[in-house]
Amino acid sequence: EDPKHKLVLLRYTEGNYTNYMKGRTRFHQVDFSLEILNTSRQDRQLYEYLVSKGPEEEVLQIWLDVFEPVSDPRIQHLSWSMANGSCTITLNCTAERGDNISYSWVNQDLSTPGLCSSTGSILHLSYPLQNTSISCSCRASNPVSYQVVTFNSSGCSYKQDDSSSLTTEQLILVVLSVVLVIIFIMSIFWRKHRARKKQEHPPLAQATGVNTIYSQVQRVERRRSNPTEHPSCTTIYAAATGQPL
């Protein structure tokens, strides 16, 4: 930012050179090239190459751009529809990492020339249903790298090479997880049901002792010898177990 201060990377004089950035740069004396090791975005700046010849100086300025390579792109299926015997699909091609990425679509199938030709990440694809196979490739590129991903369709369905659909192993894990959750919920409801039953029907109390019931029965006997005698009373003792009433 301050043009008055410059950082010298390397100085070469009469066959000898001094590298002021050892570990960061490497000088190749054969072709006078300077290699920056482990390049990062911080190395994106203006560099100067200065040659002194007596009282004259020749200055060459070089602007260095640094780009992160493009990662593997993915094709997203945005929409599809069928009408009048044709299938219309909208696709979006994106790469998560990379600088200054440009996108383009090309045909993989020579039998349908121009069907997939497009620039940009979005492709609006329309084709007759009688076409048995459609193959379009998306190219994501920048000045230092490129990656290609292919979209394949049969009829009016959606399928891509790097499809993000669940694999068999992932599907099994999902099913097992759902089953375990269902079993866990059922066990909770079963415990609550048993606890509610116990509250509604408590167990009968156990007998803790013997209770005695006294019953007095009056019996009248007729005696011929003494008709004026009062009727006698008989007492019955009965032992019973259980709660007294």
PDB file of C-alpha atoms in Angstrom:
ATOM      1  CA  GLU A   1       0.000   0.000   0.000  1.00  0.00           C
ATOM      2  CA  ASP A   2       2.949   2.344   0.618  1.00  0.00           C
ATOM      3  CA  PRO A   3       4.947   2.696  -2.640  1.00  0.00           C
ATOM      4  CA  LYS A   4       7.959   4.064  -0.745  1.00  0.00           C
ATOM      5  CA  HIS A   5       8.595   0.748   0.968  1.00  0.00           C
ATOM      6  CA  LYS A   6       9.329  -2.429  -0.969  1.00  0.00           C
ATOM      7  CA  LEU A   7      10.187  -5.887   0.257  1.00  0.00           C
ATOM      8  CA  VAL A   8      13.164  -7.401  -1.580  1.00  0.00           C
ATOM      9  CA  LEU A   9      12.682 -11.114  -2.238  1.00  0.00           C
ATOM     10  CA  LEU A  10      15.925 -11.903  -4.091  1.00  0.00           C
ATOM     11  CA  ARG A  11      19.032 -10.067  -5.262  1.00  0.00           C
ATOM     12  CA  TYR A  12      21.332 -11.394  -8.027  1.00  0.00           C
ATOM     13  CA  THR A  13      24.781  -9.926  -8.733  1.00  0.00           C
ATOM     14  CA  GLU A  14      27.514 -11.302 -11.027  1.00  0.00           C
ATOM     15  CA  GLY A  15      26.544 -14.960 -10.704  1.00  0.00           C
ATOM     16  CA  ASN A  16      25.774 -14.830  -6.992  1.00  0.00           C
ATOM     17  CA  TYR A  17      22.347 -14.384  -5.456  1.00  0.00           C
ATOM     18  CA  THR A  18      20.832 -13.828  -2.037  1.00  0.00           C
ATOM     19  CA  ASN A  19      17.386 -15.205  -1.249  1.00  0.00           C
ATOM     20  CA  TYR A  20      15.798 -13.076   1.450  1.00  0.00           C
ATOM     21  CA  MET A  21      12.717 -15.314   1.690  1.00  0.00           C
ATOM     22  CA  LYS A  22      14.164 -18.785   2.200  1.00  0.00           C
ATOM     23  CA  GLY A  23      11.429 -21.305   2.850  1.00  0.00           C
ATOM     24  CA  ARG A  24       8.928 -19.103   0.995  1.00  0.00           C
ATOM     25  CA  THR A  25      10.584 -18.782  -2.411  1.00  0.00           C
ATOM     26  CA  ARG A  26      12.921 -20.829  -4.584  1.00  0.00           C
ATOM     27  CA  PHE A  27      15.178 -19.309  -7.266  1.00  0.00           C
ATOM     28  CA  HIS A  28      15.917 -21.304 -10.421  1.00  0.00           C
ATOM     29  CA  GLN A  29      19.196 -19.975 -11.830  1.00  0.00           C
ATOM     30  CA  VAL A  30      18.822 -21.871 -15.108  1.00  0.00           C
ATOM     31  CA  ASP A  31      15.899 -19.773 -16.373  1.00  0.00           C
ATOM     32  CA  PHE A  32      15.894 -16.974 -13.754  1.00  0.00           C
ATOM     33  CA  SER A  33      12.432 -17.916 -12.482  1.00  0.00           C
ATOM     34  CA  LEU A  34      11.314 -17.333  -8.931  1.00  0.00           C
ATOM     35  CA  GLU A  35       8.937 -19.920  -7.466  1.00  0.00           C
ATOM     36  CA  ILE A  36       6.642 -19.056  -4.555  1.00  0.00           C
ATOM     37  CA  LEU A  37       6.161 -22.080  -2.317  1.00  0.00           C
ATOM     38  CA  ASN A  38       2.818 -22.932  -0.685  1.00  0.00           C
ATOM     39  CA  THR A  39       1.048 -20.179  -2.565  1.00  0.00           C
ATOM     40  CA  SER A  40      -1.887 -18.532  -0.792  1.00  0.00           C
ATOM     41  CA  ARG A  41      -4.272 -15.659  -1.487  1.00  0.00           C
ATOM     42  CA  GLN A  42      -1.923 -13.327   0.425  1.00  0.00           C
ATOM     43  CA  ASP A  43       0.573 -13.683  -2.437  1.00  0.00           C
ATOM     44  CA  ARG A  44      -1.824 -11.916  -4.820  1.00  0.00           C
ATOM     45  CA  GLN A  45      -0.057  -8.592  -5.423  1.00  0.00           C
ATOM     46  CA  LEU A  46       2.232  -6.585  -7.710  1.00  0.00           C
ATOM     47  CA  TYR A  47       5.844  -7.741  -8.144  1.00  0.00           C
ATOM     48  CA  GLU A  48       8.779  -5.886  -9.708  1.00  0.00           C
ATOM     49  CA  TYR A  49      11.791  -7.242 -11.589  1.00  0.00           C
ATOM     50  CA  LEU A  50      14.601  -4.698 -11.692  1.00  0.00           C
ATOM     51  CA  VAL A  51      17.750  -4.919 -13.808  1.00  0.00           C
ATOM     52  CA  SER A  52      20.572  -2.389 -13.247  1.00  0.00           C
ATOM     53  CA  LYS A  53      22.958  -1.654 -16.132  1.00  0.00           C
ATOM     54  CA  GLY A  54      25.324   1.099 -15.069  1.00  0.00           C
ATOM     55  CA  PRO A  55      23.375   4.292 -14.675  1.00  0.00           C
ATOM     56  CA  GLU A  56      20.209   2.801 -16.177  1.00  0.00           C
ATOM     57  CA  GLU A  57      17.562   0.618 -14.577  1.00  0.00           C
ATOM     58  CA  GLU A  58      14.981  -1.494 -16.337  1.00  0.00           C
ATOM     59  CA  VAL A  59      11.838  -2.296 -14.335  1.00  0.00           C
ATOM     60  CA  LEU A  60       9.298  -4.962 -15.226  1.00  0.00           C
ATOM     61  CA  GLN A  61       6.085  -5.064 -13.183  1.00  0.00           C
ATOM     62  CA  ILE A  62       4.149  -8.325 -12.864  1.00  0.00           C
ATOM     63  CA  TRP A  63       0.721  -8.706 -11.269  1.00  0.00           C
ATOM     64  CA  LEU A  64       0.203 -12.121  -9.686  1.00  0.00           C
ATOM     65  CA  ASP A  65      -3.283 -13.621  -9.330  1.00  0.00           C
ATOM     66  CA  VAL A  66      -3.842 -16.582  -7.019  1.00  0.00           C
ATOM     67  CA  PHE A  67      -6.843 -18.904  -7.498  1.00  0.00           C
ATOM     68  CA  GLU A  68      -8.138 -21.712  -5.334  1.00  0.00           C
ATOM     69  CA  PRO A  69      -8.695 -24.829  -7.488  1.00  0.00           C
ATOM     70  CA  VAL A  70     -12.267 -25.803  -8.335  1.00  0.00           C
ATOM     71  CA  SER A  71     -13.804 -28.541  -6.183  1.00  0.00           C
ATOM     72  CA  ASP A  72     -16.011 -31.309  -7.572  1.00  0.00           C
ATOM     73  CA  PRO A  73     -19.292 -29.711  -8.735  1.00  0.00           C
ATOM     74  CA  ARG A  74     -22.776 -31.019  -7.949  1.00  0.00           C
ATOM     75  CA  ILE A  75     -25.926 -30.935 -10.062  1.00  0.00           C
ATOM     76  CA  GLN A  76     -29.098 -29.904  -8.278  1.00  0.00           C
ATOM     77  CA  HIS A  77     -32.503 -30.782  -9.689  1.00  0.00           C
ATOM     78  CA  LEU A  78     -34.559 -27.601  -9.315  1.00  0.00           C
ATOM     79  CA  SER A  79     -37.776 -28.565 -11.143  1.00  0.00           C
ATOM     80  CA  TRP A  80     -39.312 -30.837 -13.764  1.00  0.00           C
ATOM     81  CA  SER A  81     -42.631 -31.086 -15.594  1.00  0.00           C
ATOM     82  CA  MET A  82     -44.327 -33.025 -18.400  1.00  0.00           C
ATOM     83  CA  ALA A  83     -46.552 -31.417 -21.008  1.00  0.00           C
ATOM     84  CA  ASN A  84     -47.540 -32.173 -24.618  1.00  0.00           C
ATOM     85  CA  GLY A  85     -45.258 -35.218 -24.804  1.00  0.00           C
ATOM     86  CA  SER A  86     -42.172 -33.287 -23.683  1.00  0.00           C
ATOM     87  CA  CYS A  87     -40.165 -33.225 -20.479  1.00  0.00           C
ATOM     88  CA  THR A  88     -38.804 -29.952 -19.109  1.00  0.00           C
ATOM     89  CA  ILE A  89     -36.099 -30.009 -16.419  1.00  0.00           C
ATOM     90  CA  THR A  90     -34.205 -27.173 -14.733  1.00  0.00           C
ATOM     91  CA  LEU A  91     -30.738 -28.031 -13.408  1.00  0.00           C
ATOM     92  CA  ASN A  92     -28.209 -26.029 -11.399  1.00  0.00           C
ATOM     93  CA  CYS A  93     -24.482 -26.847 -11.384  1.00  0.00           C
ATOM     94  CA  THR A  94     -22.406 -25.498  -8.471  1.00  0.00           C
ATOM     95  CA  ALA A  95     -18.976 -26.057  -6.916  1.00  0.00           C
ATOM     96  CA  GLU A  96     -18.488 -25.287  -3.223  1.00  0.00           C
ATOM     97  CA  ARG A  97     -14.865 -24.133  -3.473  1.00  0.00           C
ATOM     98  CA  GLY A  98     -12.847 -22.228  -6.043  1.00  0.00           C
ATOM     99  CA  ASP A  99     -12.184 -18.657  -7.179  1.00  0.00           C
ATOM    100  CA  ASN A 100     -13.610 -17.011 -10.291  1.00  0.00           C
ATOM    101  CA  ILE A 101     -15.543 -20.111 -11.370  1.00  0.00           C
ATOM    102  CA  SER A 102     -17.265 -20.182 -14.749  1.00  0.00           C
ATOM    103  CA  TYR A 103     -19.807 -22.829 -15.808  1.00  0.00           C
ATOM    104  CA  SER A 104     -20.774 -24.282 -19.154  1.00  0.00           C
ATOM    105  CA  TRP A 105     -22.986 -27.170 -20.356  1.00  0.00           C
ATOM    106  CA  VAL A 106     -22.172 -29.475 -23.273  1.00  0.00           C
ATOM    107  CA  ASN A 107     -23.725 -32.551 -24.874  1.00  0.00           C
ATOM    108  CA  GLN A 108     -22.341 -35.974 -24.112  1.00  0.00           C
ATOM    109  CA  ASP A 109     -24.672 -37.708 -26.562  1.00  0.00           C
ATOM    110  CA  LEU A 110     -23.913 -36.954 -30.209  1.00  0.00           C
ATOM    111  CA  SER A 111     -27.432 -38.014 -31.234  1.00  0.00           C
ATOM    112  CA  THR A 112     -28.895 -34.876 -29.648  1.00  0.00           C
ATOM    113  CA  PRO A 113     -26.558 -32.052 -30.743  1.00  0.00           C
ATOM    114  CA  GLY A 114     -27.140 -28.660 -29.161  1.00  0.00           C
ATOM    115  CA  LEU A 115     -29.637 -29.968 -26.610  1.00  0.00           C
ATOM    116  CA  CYS A 116     -27.443 -29.173 -23.606  1.00  0.00           C
ATOM    117  CA  SER A 117     -25.374 -26.308 -24.994  1.00  0.00           C
ATOM    118  CA  SER A 118     -25.521 -23.435 -22.518  1.00  0.00           C
ATOM    119  CA  THR A 119     -23.349 -21.027 -20.532  1.00  0.00           C
ATOM    120  CA  GLY A 120     -23.842 -20.393 -16.836  1.00  0.00           C
ATOM    121  CA  SER A 121     -24.708 -22.715 -13.989  1.00  0.00           C
ATOM    122  CA  ILE A 122     -28.450 -23.004 -14.836  1.00  0.00           C
ATOM    123  CA  LEU A 123     -29.632 -25.318 -17.623  1.00  0.00           C
ATOM    124  CA  HIS A 124     -33.240 -25.381 -18.853  1.00  0.00           C
ATOM    125  CA  LEU A 125     -33.523 -28.729 -20.614  1.00  0.00           C
ATOM    126  CA  SER A 126     -36.526 -29.699 -22.737  1.00  0.00           C
ATOM    127  CA  TYR A 127     -36.742 -32.886 -24.834  1.00  0.00           C
ATOM    128  CA  PRO A 128     -39.375 -35.294 -26.243  1.00  0.00           C
ATOM    129  CA  LEU A 129     -40.367 -38.223 -24.050  1.00  0.00           C
ATOM    130  CA  GLN A 130     -39.511 -40.706 -26.796  1.00  0.00           C
ATOM    131  CA  ASN A 131     -35.822 -39.911 -26.288  1.00  0.00           C
ATOM    132  CA  THR A 132     -34.545 -42.945 -24.399  1.00  0.00           C
ATOM    133  CA  SER A 133     -31.436 -41.320 -22.935  1.00  0.00           C
ATOM    134  CA  ILE A 134     -30.238 -37.771 -22.290  1.00  0.00           C
ATOM    135  CA  SER A 135     -26.675 -37.011 -21.155  1.00  0.00           C
ATOM    136  CA  CYS A 136     -25.422 -33.501 -20.362  1.00  0.00           C
ATOM    137  CA  SER A 137     -22.127 -32.488 -18.754  1.00  0.00           C
ATOM    138  CA  CYS A 138     -21.418 -29.440 -16.642  1.00  0.00           C
ATOM    139  CA  ARG A 139     -17.879 -28.034 -16.694  1.00  0.00           C
ATOM    140  CA  ALA A 140     -16.805 -25.848 -13.759  1.00  0.00           C
ATOM    141  CA  SER A 141     -13.488 -24.122 -14.400  1.00  0.00           C
ATOM    142  CA  ASN A 142     -11.202 -21.258 -13.473  1.00  0.00           C
ATOM    143  CA  PRO A 143      -7.762 -20.218 -14.797  1.00  0.00           C
ATOM    144  CA  VAL A 144      -5.943 -22.964 -12.848  1.00  0.00           C
ATOM    145  CA  SER A 145      -8.281 -25.997 -12.821  1.00  0.00           C
ATOM    146  CA  TYR A 146     -11.553 -27.514 -14.011  1.00  0.00           C
ATOM    147  CA  GLN A 147     -13.954 -30.306 -13.002  1.00  0.00           C
ATOM    148  CA  VAL A 148     -16.752 -32.046 -14.930  1.00  0.00           C
ATOM    149  CA  VAL A 149     -19.969 -33.700 -13.706  1.00  0.00           C
ATOM    150  CA  THR A 150     -22.573 -35.465 -15.890  1.00  0.00           C
ATOM    151  CA  PHE A 151     -26.369 -35.521 -15.736  1.00  0.00           C
ATOM    152  CA  ASN A 152     -28.104 -38.637 -17.089  1.00  0.00           C
ATOM    153  CA  SER A 153     -31.836 -38.950 -17.628  1.00  0.00           C
ATOM    154  CA  SER A 154     -34.019 -41.759 -18.939  1.00  0.00           C
ATOM    155  CA  GLY A 155     -37.555 -40.762 -19.900  1.00  0.00           C
ATOM    156  CA  CYS A 156     -38.649 -37.934 -17.625  1.00  0.00           C
ATOM    157  CA  SER A 157     -36.840 -39.016 -14.482  1.00  0.00           C
ATOM    158  CA  TYR A 158     -33.904 -37.548 -12.613  1.00  0.00           C
ATOM    159  CA  LYS A 159     -30.552 -39.226 -12.142  1.00  0.00           C
ATOM    160  CA  GLN A 160     -27.021 -37.876 -11.874  1.00  0.00           C
ATOM    161  CA  ASP A 161     -23.616 -39.471 -11.568  1.00  0.00           C
ATOM    162  CA  ASP A 162     -22.784 -37.859  -8.250  1.00  0.00           C
ATOM    163  CA  SER A 163     -26.331 -38.173  -6.960  1.00  0.00           C
ATOM    164  CA  SER A 164     -26.799 -37.207  -3.348  1.00  0.00           C
ATOM    165  CA  SER A 165     -29.481 -39.886  -2.831  1.00  0.00           C
ATOM    166  CA  LEU A 166     -29.082 -42.287   0.065  1.00  0.00           C
ATOM    167  CA  THR A 167     -26.968 -45.373  -0.468  1.00  0.00           C
ATOM    168  CA  THR A 168     -28.154 -48.817   0.680  1.00  0.00           C
ATOM    169  CA  GLU A 169     -26.074 -48.621   3.856  1.00  0.00           C
ATOM    170  CA  GLN A 170     -27.402 -45.162   4.681  1.00  0.00           C
ATOM    171  CA  LEU A 171     -30.983 -46.292   4.050  1.00  0.00           C
ATOM    172  CA  ILE A 172     -30.531 -49.271   6.419  1.00  0.00           C
ATOM    173  CA  LEU A 173     -29.178 -46.960   9.127  1.00  0.00           C
ATOM    174  CA  VAL A 174     -32.153 -44.634   8.707  1.00  0.00           C
ATOM    175  CA  VAL A 175     -34.654 -47.519   8.955  1.00  0.00           C
ATOM    176  CA  LEU A 176     -32.935 -48.939  12.062  1.00  0.00           C
ATOM    177  CA  SER A 177     -32.947 -45.509  13.699  1.00  0.00           C
ATOM    178  CA  VAL A 178     -36.680 -45.119  13.052  1.00  0.00           C
ATOM    179  CA  VAL A 179     -37.410 -48.620  14.454  1.00  0.00           C
ATOM    180  CA  LEU A 180     -35.400 -47.913  17.617  1.00  0.00           C
ATOM    181  CA  VAL A 181     -37.250 -44.645  18.160  1.00  0.00           C
ATOM    182  CA  ILE A 182     -40.622 -46.402  17.760  1.00  0.00           C
ATOM    183  CA  ILE A 183     -39.620 -49.132  20.244  1.00  0.00           C
ATOM    184  CA  PHE A 184     -38.472 -46.509  22.742  1.00  0.00           C
ATOM    185  CA  ILE A 185     -41.762 -44.578  22.476  1.00  0.00           C
ATOM    186  CA  MET A 186     -43.813 -47.788  22.831  1.00  0.00           C
ATOM    187  CA  SER A 187     -41.888 -48.781  25.981  1.00  0.00           C
ATOM    188  CA  ILE A 188     -42.634 -45.388  27.537  1.00  0.00           C
ATOM    189  CA  PHE A 189     -46.368 -45.720  26.797  1.00  0.00           C
ATOM    190  CA  TRP A 190     -46.382 -49.289  28.162  1.00  0.00           C
ATOM    191  CA  ARG A 191     -44.816 -48.175  31.455  1.00  0.00           C
ATOM    192  CA  LYS A 192     -47.328 -45.354  31.799  1.00  0.00           C
ATOM    193  CA  HIS A 193     -50.174 -47.778  31.065  1.00  0.00           C
ATOM    194  CA  ARG A 194     -49.016 -50.218  33.768  1.00  0.00           C
ATOM    195  CA  ALA A 195     -48.624 -47.415  36.301  1.00  0.00           C
ATOM    196  CA  ARG A 196     -52.170 -46.178  35.536  1.00  0.00           C
ATOM    197  CA  LYS A 197     -53.586 -49.719  35.999  1.00  0.00           C
ATOM    198  CA  LYS A 198     -51.925 -50.042  39.400  1.00  0.00           C
ATOM    199  CA  GLN A 199     -53.475 -46.750  40.523  1.00  0.00           C
ATOM    200  CA  GLU A 200     -56.974 -47.756  39.348  1.00  0.00           C
ATOM    201  CA  HIS A 201     -56.876 -51.291  40.906  1.00  0.00           C
ATOM    202  CA  PRO A 202     -54.782 -51.254  44.108  1.00  0.00           C
ATOM    203  CA  PRO A 203     -54.114 -54.697  45.705  1.00  0.00           C
ATOM    204  CA  LEU A 204     -56.369 -55.839  48.594  1.00  0.00           C
ATOM    205  CA  ALA A 205     -54.939 -55.327  52.034  1.00  0.00           C
ATOM    206  CA  GLN A 206     -53.659 -58.453  53.737  1.00  0.00           C
ATOM    207  CA  ALA A 207     -55.378 -59.651  56.871  1.00  0.00           C
ATOM    208  CA  THR A 208     -53.324 -58.688  59.868  1.00  0.00           C
ATOM    209  CA  GLY A 209     -55.205 -60.489  62.670  1.00  0.00           C
ATOM    210  CA  VAL A 210     -58.174 -62.557  63.783  1.00  0.00           C
ATOM    211  CA  ASN A 211     -61.489 -60.823  64.490  1.00  0.00           C
ATOM    212  CA  THR A 212     -64.176 -62.229  66.761  1.00  0.00           C
ATOM    213  CA  ILE A 213     -67.844 -61.846  66.009  1.00  0.00           C
ATOM    214  CA  TYR A 214     -70.353 -62.160  68.867  1.00  0.00           C
ATOM    215  CA  SER A 215     -73.836 -63.184  67.972  1.00  0.00           C
ATOM    216  CA  GLN A 216     -76.571 -63.595  70.541  1.00  0.00           C
ATOM    217  CA  VAL A 217     -79.365 -65.867  69.563  1.00  0.00           C
ATOM    218  CA  GLN A 218     -82.528 -66.140  71.590  1.00  0.00           C
ATOM    219  CA  ARG A 219     -84.098 -69.559  71.661  1.00  0.00           C
ATOM    220  CA  VAL A 220     -87.471 -70.217  73.166  1.00  0.00           C
ATOM    221  CA  GLU A 221     -88.144 -73.683  74.520  1.00  0.00           C
ATOM    222  CA  ARG A 222     -91.415 -74.836  75.739  1.00  0.00           C
ATOM    223  CA  ARG A 223     -91.290 -76.888  78.885  1.00  0.00           C
ATOM    224  CA  ARG A 224     -94.294 -78.711  80.047  1.00  0.00           C
ATOM    225  CA  SER A 225     -93.167 -78.774  83.674  1.00  0.00           C
ATOM    226  CA  ASN A 226     -92.861 -75.018  84.182  1.00  0.00           C
ATOM    227  CA  PRO A 227     -94.716 -72.926  81.639  1.00  0.00           C
ATOM    228  CA  THR A 228     -93.870 -69.677  83.456  1.00  0.00           C
ATOM    229  CA  GLU A 229     -90.104 -70.025  83.098  1.00  0.00           C
ATOM    230  CA  HIS A 230     -88.431 -67.374  80.980  1.00  0.00           C
ATOM    231  CA  PRO A 231     -86.845 -68.461  77.683  1.00  0.00           C
ATOM    232  CA  SER A 232     -83.160 -69.083  77.867  1.00  0.00           C
ATOM    233  CA  CYS A 233     -80.480 -67.129  75.895  1.00  0.00           C
ATOM    234  CA  THR A 234     -77.631 -68.840  74.089  1.00  0.00           C
ATOM    235  CA  THR A 235     -74.441 -66.978  73.017  1.00  0.00           C
ATOM    236  CA  ILE A 236     -72.531 -68.072  69.896  1.00  0.00           C
ATOM    237  CA  TYR A 237     -68.871 -67.135  69.387  1.00  0.00           C
ATOM    238  CA  ALA A 238     -67.589 -67.244  65.875  1.00  0.00           C
ATOM    239  CA  ALA A 239     -64.011 -66.497  64.784  1.00  0.00           C
ATOM    240  CA  ALA A 240     -63.531 -64.840  61.424  1.00  0.00           C
ATOM    241  CA  THR A 241     -60.572 -63.593  59.563  1.00  0.00           C
ATOM    242  CA  GLY A 242     -60.384 -60.485  57.428  1.00  0.00           C
ATOM    243  CA  GLN A 243     -61.234 -56.839  57.772  1.00  0.00           C
ATOM    244  CA  PRO A 244     -64.000 -56.068  60.335  1.00  0.00           C
ATOM    245  CA  LEU A 245     -67.105 -54.602  58.767  1.00  0.00           C
TER     246      LEU A 245
END
